Coordinates of C-alpha atoms and ligand atoms in Angstrom, one line a residue:
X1 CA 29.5 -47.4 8.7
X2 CA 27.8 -45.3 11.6
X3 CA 30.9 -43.0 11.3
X4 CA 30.6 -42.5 7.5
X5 CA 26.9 -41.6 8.0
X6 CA 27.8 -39.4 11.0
X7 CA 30.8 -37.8 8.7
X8 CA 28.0 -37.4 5.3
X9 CA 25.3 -36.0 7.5
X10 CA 28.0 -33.3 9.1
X11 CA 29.2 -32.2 5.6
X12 CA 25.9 -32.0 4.3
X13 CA 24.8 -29.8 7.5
X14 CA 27.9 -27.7 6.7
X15 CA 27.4 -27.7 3.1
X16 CA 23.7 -25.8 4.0
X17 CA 24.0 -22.6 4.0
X18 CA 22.7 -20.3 7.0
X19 CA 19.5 -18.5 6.9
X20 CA 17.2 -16.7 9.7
X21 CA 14.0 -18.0 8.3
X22 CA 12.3 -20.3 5.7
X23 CA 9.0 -20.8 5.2
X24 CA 7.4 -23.2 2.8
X25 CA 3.9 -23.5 1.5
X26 CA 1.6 -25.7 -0.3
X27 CA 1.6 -23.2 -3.7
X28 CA 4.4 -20.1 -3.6
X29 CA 3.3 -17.7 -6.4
X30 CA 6.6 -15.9 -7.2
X31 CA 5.4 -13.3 -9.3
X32 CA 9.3 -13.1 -10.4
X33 CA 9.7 -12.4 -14.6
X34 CA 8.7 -16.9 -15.5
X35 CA 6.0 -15.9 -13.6
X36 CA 6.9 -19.3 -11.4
X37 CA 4.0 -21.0 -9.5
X38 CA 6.0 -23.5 -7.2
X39 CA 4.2 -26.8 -6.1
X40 CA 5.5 -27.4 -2.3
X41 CA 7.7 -24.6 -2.5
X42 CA 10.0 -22.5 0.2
X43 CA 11.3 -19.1 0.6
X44 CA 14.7 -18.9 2.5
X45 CA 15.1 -15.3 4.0
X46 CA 18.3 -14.1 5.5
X47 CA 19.1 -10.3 7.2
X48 CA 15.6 -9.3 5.6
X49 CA 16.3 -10.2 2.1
X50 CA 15.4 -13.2 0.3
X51 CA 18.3 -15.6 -0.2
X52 CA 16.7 -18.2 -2.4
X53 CA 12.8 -19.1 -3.5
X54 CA 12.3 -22.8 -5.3
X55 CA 11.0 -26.3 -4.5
X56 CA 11.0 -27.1 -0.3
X57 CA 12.7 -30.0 -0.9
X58 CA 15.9 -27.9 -2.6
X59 CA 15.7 -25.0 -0.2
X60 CA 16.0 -27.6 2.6
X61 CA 18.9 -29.1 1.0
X62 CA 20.4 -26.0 1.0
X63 CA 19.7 -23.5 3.4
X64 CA 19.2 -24.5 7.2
X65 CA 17.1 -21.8 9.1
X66 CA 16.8 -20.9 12.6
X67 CA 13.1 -20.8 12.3
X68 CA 10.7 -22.2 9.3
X69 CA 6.6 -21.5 9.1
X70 CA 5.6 -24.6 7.1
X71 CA 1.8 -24.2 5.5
X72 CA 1.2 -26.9 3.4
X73 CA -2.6 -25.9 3.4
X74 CA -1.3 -21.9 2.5
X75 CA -0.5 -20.2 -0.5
X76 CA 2.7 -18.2 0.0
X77 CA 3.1 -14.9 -1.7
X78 CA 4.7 -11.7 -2.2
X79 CA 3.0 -8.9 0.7
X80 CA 0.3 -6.9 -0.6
X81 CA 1.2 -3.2 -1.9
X82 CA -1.0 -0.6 -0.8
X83 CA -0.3 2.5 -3.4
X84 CA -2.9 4.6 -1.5
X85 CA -4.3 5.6 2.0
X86 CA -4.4 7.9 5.0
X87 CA -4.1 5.8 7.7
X88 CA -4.9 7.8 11.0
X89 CA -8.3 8.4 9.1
X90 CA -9.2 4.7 10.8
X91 CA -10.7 7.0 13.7
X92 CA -12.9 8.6 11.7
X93 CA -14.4 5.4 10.3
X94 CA -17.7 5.7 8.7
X95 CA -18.2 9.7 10.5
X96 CA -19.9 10.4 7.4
X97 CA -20.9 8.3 4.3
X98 CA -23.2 8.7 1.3
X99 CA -21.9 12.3 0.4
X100 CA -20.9 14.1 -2.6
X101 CA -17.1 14.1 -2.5
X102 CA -16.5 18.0 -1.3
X103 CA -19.6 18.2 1.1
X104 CA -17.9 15.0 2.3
X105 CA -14.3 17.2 2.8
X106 CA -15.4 20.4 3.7
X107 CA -18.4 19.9 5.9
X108 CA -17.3 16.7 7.7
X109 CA -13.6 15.5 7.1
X110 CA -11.9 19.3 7.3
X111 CA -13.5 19.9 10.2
X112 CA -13.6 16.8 12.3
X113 CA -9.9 16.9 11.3
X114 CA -9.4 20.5 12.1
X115 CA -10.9 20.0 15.6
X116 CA -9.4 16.6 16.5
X117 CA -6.4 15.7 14.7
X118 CA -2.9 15.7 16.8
X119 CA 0.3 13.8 17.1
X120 CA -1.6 11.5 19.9
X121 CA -4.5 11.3 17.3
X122 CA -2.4 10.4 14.2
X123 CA -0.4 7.8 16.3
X124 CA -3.6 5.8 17.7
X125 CA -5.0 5.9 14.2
X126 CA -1.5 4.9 12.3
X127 CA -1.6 1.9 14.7
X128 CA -5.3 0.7 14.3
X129 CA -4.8 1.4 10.6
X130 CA -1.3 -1.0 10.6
X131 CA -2.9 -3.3 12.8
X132 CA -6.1 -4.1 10.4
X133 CA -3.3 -3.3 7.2
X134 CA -0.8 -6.3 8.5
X135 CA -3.5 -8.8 9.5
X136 CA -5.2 -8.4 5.7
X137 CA -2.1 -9.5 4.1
X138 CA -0.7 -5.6 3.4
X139 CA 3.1 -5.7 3.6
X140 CA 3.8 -2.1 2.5
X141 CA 1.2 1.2 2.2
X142 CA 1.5 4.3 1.2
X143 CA 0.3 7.4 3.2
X144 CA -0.7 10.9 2.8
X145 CA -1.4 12.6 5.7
X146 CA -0.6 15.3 8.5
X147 CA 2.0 14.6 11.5
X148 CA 3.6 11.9 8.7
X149 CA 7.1 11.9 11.3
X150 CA 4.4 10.3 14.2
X151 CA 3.3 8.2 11.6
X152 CA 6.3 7.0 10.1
X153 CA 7.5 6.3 14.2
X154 CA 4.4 4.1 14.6
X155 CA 5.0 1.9 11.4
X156 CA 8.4 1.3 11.8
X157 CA 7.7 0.2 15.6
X158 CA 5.5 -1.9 14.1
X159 CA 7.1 -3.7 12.0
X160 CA 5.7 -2.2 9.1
X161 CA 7.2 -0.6 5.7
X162 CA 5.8 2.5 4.6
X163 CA 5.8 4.8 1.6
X164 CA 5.1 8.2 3.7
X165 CA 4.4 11.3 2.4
X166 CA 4.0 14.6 4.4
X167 CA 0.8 16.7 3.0
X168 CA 1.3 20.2 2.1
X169 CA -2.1 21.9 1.2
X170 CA -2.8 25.2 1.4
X171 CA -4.6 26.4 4.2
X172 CA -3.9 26.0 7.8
X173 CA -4.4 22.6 9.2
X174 CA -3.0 20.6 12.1
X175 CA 0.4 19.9 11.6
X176 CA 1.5 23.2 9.7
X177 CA -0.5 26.9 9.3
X178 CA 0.8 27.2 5.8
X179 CA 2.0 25.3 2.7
X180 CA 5.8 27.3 3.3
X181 CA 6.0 25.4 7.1
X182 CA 4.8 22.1 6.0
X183 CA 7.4 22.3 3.1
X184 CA 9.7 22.9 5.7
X185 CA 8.8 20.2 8.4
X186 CA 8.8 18.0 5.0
X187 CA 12.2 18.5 4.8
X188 CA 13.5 17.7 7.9
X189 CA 11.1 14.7 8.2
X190 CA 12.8 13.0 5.0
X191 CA 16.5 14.0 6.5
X192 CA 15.6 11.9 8.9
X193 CA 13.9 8.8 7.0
X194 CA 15.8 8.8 3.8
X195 CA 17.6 5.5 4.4
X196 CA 15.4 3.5 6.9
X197 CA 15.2 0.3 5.6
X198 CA 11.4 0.3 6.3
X199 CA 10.4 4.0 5.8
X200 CA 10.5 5.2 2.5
X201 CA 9.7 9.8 3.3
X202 CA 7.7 11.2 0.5
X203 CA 6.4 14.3 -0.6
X204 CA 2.6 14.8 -0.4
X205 CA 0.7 18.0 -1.9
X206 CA -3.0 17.1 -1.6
X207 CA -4.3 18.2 -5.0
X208 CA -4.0 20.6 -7.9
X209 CA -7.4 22.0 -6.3
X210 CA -5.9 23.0 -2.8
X211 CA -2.2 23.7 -3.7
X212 CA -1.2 27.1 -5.9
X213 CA 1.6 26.4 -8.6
X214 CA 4.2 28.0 -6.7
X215 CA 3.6 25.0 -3.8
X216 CA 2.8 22.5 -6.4
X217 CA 6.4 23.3 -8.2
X218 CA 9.0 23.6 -4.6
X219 CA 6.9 20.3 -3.7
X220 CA 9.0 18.7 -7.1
X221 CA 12.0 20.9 -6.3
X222 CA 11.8 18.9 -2.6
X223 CA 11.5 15.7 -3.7
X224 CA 13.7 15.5 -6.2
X225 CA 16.6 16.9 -3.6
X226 CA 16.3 13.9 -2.1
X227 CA 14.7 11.8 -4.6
X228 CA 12.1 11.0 -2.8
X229 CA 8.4 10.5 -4.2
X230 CA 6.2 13.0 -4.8
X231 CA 2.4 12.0 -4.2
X232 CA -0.4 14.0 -5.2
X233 CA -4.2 13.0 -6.2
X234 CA -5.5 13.6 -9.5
X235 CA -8.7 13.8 -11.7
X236 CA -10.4 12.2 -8.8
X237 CA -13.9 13.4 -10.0
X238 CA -15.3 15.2 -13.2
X239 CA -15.9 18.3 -10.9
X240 CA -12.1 18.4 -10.8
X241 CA -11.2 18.6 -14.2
X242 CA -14.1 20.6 -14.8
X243 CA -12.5 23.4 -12.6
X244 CA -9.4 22.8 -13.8
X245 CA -10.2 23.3 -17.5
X246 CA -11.8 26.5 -16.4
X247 CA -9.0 27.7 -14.1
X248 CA -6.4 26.7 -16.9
X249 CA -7.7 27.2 -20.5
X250 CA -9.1 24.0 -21.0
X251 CA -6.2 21.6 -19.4
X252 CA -6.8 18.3 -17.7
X253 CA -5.2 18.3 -14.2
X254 CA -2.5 16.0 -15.9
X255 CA -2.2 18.2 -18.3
X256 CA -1.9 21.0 -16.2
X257 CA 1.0 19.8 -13.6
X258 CA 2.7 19.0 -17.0
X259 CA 2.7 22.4 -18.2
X260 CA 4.4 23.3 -14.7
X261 CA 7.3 21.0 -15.0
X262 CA 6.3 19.0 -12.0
X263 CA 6.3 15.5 -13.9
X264 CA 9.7 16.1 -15.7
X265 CA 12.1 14.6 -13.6
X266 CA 11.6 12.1 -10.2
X267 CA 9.2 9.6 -8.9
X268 CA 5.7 10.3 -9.1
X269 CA 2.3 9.1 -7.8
X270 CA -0.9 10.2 -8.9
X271 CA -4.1 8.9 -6.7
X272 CA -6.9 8.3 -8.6
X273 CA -6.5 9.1 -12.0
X274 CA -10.3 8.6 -12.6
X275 CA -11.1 11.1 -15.4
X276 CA -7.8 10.4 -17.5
X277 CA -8.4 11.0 -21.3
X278 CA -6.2 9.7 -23.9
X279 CA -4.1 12.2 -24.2
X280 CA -3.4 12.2 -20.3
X281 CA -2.4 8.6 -20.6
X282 CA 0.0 9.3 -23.0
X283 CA 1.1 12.1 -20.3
X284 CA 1.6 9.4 -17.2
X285 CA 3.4 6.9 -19.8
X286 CA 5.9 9.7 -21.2
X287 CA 6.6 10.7 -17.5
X288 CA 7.1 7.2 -15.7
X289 CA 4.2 8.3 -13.6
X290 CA 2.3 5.8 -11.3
X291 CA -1.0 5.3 -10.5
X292 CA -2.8 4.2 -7.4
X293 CA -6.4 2.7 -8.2
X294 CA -8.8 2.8 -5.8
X295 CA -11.9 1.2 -6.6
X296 CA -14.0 1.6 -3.6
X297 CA -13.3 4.5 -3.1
X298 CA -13.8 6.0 -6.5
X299 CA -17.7 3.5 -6.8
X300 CA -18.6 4.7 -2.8
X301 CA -17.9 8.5 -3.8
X302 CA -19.5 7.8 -7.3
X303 CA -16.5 9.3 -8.8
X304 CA -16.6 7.1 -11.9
X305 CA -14.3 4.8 -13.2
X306 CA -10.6 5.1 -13.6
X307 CA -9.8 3.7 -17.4
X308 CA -7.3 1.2 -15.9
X309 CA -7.1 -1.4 -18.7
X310 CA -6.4 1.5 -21.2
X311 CA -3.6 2.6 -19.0
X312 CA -2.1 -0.7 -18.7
X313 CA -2.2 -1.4 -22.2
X314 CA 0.1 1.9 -22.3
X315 CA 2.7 0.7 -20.2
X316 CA 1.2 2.5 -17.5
X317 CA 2.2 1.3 -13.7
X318 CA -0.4 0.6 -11.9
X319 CA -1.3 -0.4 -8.4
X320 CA -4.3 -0.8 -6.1
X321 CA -5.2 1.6 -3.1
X322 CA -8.5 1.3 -0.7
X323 CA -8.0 5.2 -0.1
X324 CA -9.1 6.6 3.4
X325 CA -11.0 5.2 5.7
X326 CA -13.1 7.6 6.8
X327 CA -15.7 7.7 3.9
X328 CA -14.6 6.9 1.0
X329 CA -14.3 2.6 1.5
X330 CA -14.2 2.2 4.6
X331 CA -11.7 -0.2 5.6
X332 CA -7.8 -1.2 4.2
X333 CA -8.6 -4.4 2.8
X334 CA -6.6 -5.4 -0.5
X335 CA -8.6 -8.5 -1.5
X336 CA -11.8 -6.7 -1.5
X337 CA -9.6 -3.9 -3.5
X338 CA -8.6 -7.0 -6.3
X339 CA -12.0 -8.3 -6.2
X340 CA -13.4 -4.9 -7.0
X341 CA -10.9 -3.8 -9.4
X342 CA -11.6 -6.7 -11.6
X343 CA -15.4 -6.3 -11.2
X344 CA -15.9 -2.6 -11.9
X345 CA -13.8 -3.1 -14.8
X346 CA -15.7 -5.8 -16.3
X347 CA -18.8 -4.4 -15.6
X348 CA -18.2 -1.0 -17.1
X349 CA -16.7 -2.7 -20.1
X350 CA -19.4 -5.1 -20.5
X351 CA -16.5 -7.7 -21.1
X352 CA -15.4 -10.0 -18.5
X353 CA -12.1 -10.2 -20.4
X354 CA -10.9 -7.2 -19.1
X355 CA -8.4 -7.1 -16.0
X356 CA -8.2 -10.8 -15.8
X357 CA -7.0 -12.3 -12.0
X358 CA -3.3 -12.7 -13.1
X359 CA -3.2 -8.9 -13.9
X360 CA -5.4 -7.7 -11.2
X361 CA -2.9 -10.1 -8.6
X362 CA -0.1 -7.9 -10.4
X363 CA -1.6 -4.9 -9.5
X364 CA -1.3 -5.4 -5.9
X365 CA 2.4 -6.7 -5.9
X366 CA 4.6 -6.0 -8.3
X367 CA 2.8 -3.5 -10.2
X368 CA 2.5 -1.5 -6.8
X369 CA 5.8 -1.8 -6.4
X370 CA 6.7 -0.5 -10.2
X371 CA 4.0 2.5 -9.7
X372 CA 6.1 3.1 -6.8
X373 CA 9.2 2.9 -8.2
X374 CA 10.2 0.1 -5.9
X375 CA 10.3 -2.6 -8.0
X376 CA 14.0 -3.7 -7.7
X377 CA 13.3 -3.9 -3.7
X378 CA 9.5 -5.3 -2.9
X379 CA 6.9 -6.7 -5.4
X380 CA 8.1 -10.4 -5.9
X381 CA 9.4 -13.2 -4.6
X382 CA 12.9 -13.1 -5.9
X383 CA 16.5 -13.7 -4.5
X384 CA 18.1 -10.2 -3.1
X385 CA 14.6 -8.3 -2.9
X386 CA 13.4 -7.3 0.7
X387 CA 11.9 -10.2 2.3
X388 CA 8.0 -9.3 2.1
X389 CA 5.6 -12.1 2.1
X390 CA 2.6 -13.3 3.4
X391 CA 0.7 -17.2 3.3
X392 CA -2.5 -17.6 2.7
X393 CA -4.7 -20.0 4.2
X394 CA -6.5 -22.4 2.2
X395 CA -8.6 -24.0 5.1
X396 CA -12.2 -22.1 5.3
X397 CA -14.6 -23.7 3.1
X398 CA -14.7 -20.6 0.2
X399 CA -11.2 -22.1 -0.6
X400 CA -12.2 -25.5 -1.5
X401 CA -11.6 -26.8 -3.8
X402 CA -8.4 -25.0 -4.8
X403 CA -8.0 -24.7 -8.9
X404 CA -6.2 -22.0 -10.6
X405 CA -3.8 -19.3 -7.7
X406 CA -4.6 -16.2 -9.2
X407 CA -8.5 -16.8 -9.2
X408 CA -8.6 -18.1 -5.7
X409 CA -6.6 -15.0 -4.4
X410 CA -8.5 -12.4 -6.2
X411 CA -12.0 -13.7 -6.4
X412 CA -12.3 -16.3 -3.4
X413 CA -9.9 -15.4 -0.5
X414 CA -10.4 -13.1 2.1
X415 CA -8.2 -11.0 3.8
X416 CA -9.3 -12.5 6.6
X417 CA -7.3 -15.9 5.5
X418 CA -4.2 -14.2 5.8
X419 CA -2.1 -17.1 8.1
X420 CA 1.4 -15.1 8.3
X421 CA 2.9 -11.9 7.2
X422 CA 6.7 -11.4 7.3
X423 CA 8.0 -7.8 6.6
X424 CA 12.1 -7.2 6.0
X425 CA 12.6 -10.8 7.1
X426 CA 10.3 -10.3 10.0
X427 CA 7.3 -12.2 11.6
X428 CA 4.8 -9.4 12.4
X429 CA 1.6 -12.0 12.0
X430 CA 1.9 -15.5 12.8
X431 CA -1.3 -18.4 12.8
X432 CA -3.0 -15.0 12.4
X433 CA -1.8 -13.2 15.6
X434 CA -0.4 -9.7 15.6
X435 CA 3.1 -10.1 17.1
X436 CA 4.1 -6.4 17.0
X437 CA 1.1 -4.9 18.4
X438 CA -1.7 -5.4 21.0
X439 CA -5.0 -5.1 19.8
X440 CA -7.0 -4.6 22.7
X441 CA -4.2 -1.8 24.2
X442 CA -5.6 -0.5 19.9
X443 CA -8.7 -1.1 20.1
X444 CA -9.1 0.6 24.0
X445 CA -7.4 3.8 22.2
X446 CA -9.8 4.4 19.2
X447 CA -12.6 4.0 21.4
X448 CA -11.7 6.8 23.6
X449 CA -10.5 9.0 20.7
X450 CA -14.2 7.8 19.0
X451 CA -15.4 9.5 21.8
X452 CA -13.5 13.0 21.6
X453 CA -14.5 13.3 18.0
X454 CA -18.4 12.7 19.2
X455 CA -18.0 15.1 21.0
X456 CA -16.6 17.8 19.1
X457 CA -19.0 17.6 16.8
X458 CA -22.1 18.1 18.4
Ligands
ZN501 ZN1 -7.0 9.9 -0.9

């Protein structure tokens, strides 16, 4: 008898298949096409990917890990998708609020950035910005800034995945003198990216309102050569498309980068997207083009509001962003960026109907990851996607008592309940503590750099 049971527990042992990690929760929202909400459910992760998602008591049947998380108390789901930000901007936190949004850019962010931003700059603010980022639940973000190579060395040493895309604008600024050079260093910077399994090199031209069509056009030319995205914001504020129709015989920016061929062919991300007419929603469904929405930023700048349940009802894709920190939020927080999505739709509607939690949840996985065009890779808990998941920690009192998954993670949870994040198979966050980098060697860094920019500006 004992060698039967010694024989049966062997052959189930080798029956299990092998897997680096599994880690089971109390609720695992899938987000896969059922739509599955998995009482007591695991995720069993192997070389980064996801090897199986389903009930703990089947995974543990059949997987057996080197290492499990178990979070009964946790909700388990896919990492949060950031569609929009500029991460070194974390130094310049809160350097000037409360402003129109080009007194804000050209009196205050231009020049703090002119006088201050470097590669040693760009890589103390990429790693506050990934630190706060990864403890908040964010698995994946997507950048525009200057120096993007420094940028895209600091994520991946952290662990992180990133969406990256090098800015070309069109007058001198840190990284490049003119649009020509930083089309150049774009290049070479997405020869070197274009198959990291965590860095995904993008093309970046700021806007329609500091790029001519020549730059605007080799930008497309660029990214398509290596089919990379291309990342632009658009219609951020009336005064935009105001300009715009007058510069372009009455055409909305969509409109306009239309009629230059730029949204024929690739991937595409538009920022923003707040004055979209009809006709420009037509535009972004015709074209596959995303769109990152970024509540706080567009209520703090008072730049209006995007028409985000119109686009979705078009098929548009649509993800969440909390934009730069530097004025326009002023932190990377996703949760607050759900809450807020849902809220300034409802309340410029006048119908709480509108963007209900399931959607708004969406938003910030997989519809992130479709605006992206990365939806066969990150977005959803799903066998043979990249392994990006966080748990969410039910304990702290605005979690009790728990009813429906999608309203407690939009409307009640915080990103400061975030228990674990795994990236690519990875632990970066565990119980809540950063594994991949040291806050107080981050923290020591942006003070002293707080302290250079003081300076400067006096
Ligand atoms: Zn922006």
């Amino acid at each position: 008898m004992q060698l039967s049971w010694t024989s049966f527990l062997l052959c189930a042992a080798l029956a299990a298949a092998p897997a680096d990690l599994i880690v089971s929760a109390g609720k695992v929202v899938t987000m896969d096409a059922q739509r599955r909400v998995i009482t007591d459910g695991a995720v069993a992760i192997a070389a980064g990917r996801i090897l199986a998602v389903g009930p703990r008591a089947e995974i543990d049947r059949d997987y057996q890990a080197k290492r499990r998380i178990d979070r009964p108390d946790a909700i388990l789901t896919p990492g949060l998708i950031n569609t929009h930000t500029h991460a070194p901007m974390s130094l310049l936190r809160g350097i000037a609020d409360d402003l129109d949004l080009q007194d804000w850019l050209t009196k205050f962010i231009f020049p703090a950035e002119g006088k201050n931003v470097n590669e040693e700059f760009v890589r103390a603010g990429t790693r506050l910005a990934v630190l706060e980022m990864m403890l908040g639940g964010t698995t994946t973000y997507t950048d525009m800034y200057y120096f993007e190579g420094a940028i895209a060395d600091e994520t991946k040493k952290a662990g992180m995945r990133g969406v990256l895309g090098q800015t070309i604008i069109g007058f001198p600024v840190s990284d490049y003198k003119t649009p020509q050079a930083a089309l150049a260093g774009a290049e070479l910077f997405i020869q070197k990216y274009k198959n990291d399994a965590l860095i995904t090199p993008a093309v970046a031209p700021h806007a329609i309102y500091t790029n001519s069509p020549e730059t605007l056009k080799a930008a497309r030319v660029l990214a398509d050569k290596y089919g990379v995205p291309y990342i632009i914001h658009v219609s951020e504020t009336q005064k935009e498309n105001d300009d715009c129709a007058k510069d372009h015989a009455g055409a909305t920016p969509t409109a306009y980068l239309q009629s230059l061929g730029v949204l024929n062919t690739g991937r595409t991300l538009f920022a923003h997207s707040v004055w979209s007419s009809p006709a420009d929603i037509a535009i972004l469904k015709a074209h596959h083009v995303g769109v990152a929405h970024c509540p706080s930023s567009n209520m703090k700048l008072g730049s209006g509001t995007a028409p985000i349940a119109a686009m979705l009802d078009a098929g548009v894709n649509v993800g969440l962003g909390p934009d730069g920190p530097a004025g326009s939020n002023n932190d990377f927080d996703m949760f607050e960026e759900m809450d807020l999505a849902a809220k300034l739709a409802k309340v410029t509607s006048r119908d709480p109907k509108v963007l209900p939690a399931t959607k708004v949840f969406e938003m910030a996985t997989l519809g992130g990851a479709r605006a992206l065009g990365m939806e066969k890779e990150i977005g959803s808990l799903e066998p043979g996607k990249r392994a990006d998941l966080i748990t969410v920690s039910q304990s702290a009192p605005n979690a009790w008592p728990a009813h429906d998954v999608y309203s407690m993670l939009v409307f009640a949870l915080n990103a400061s309940d975030v228990q674990d994040v795994i990236i690519e198979g990875r632990p970066t966050v565990e119980n809540k503590r950063p594994l991949t980098l040291n806050p107080i060697e981050v923290r020591r860094q942006a003070t002293a750099i707080r302290a250079k920019v003081d300076a400067s500006l006096k």
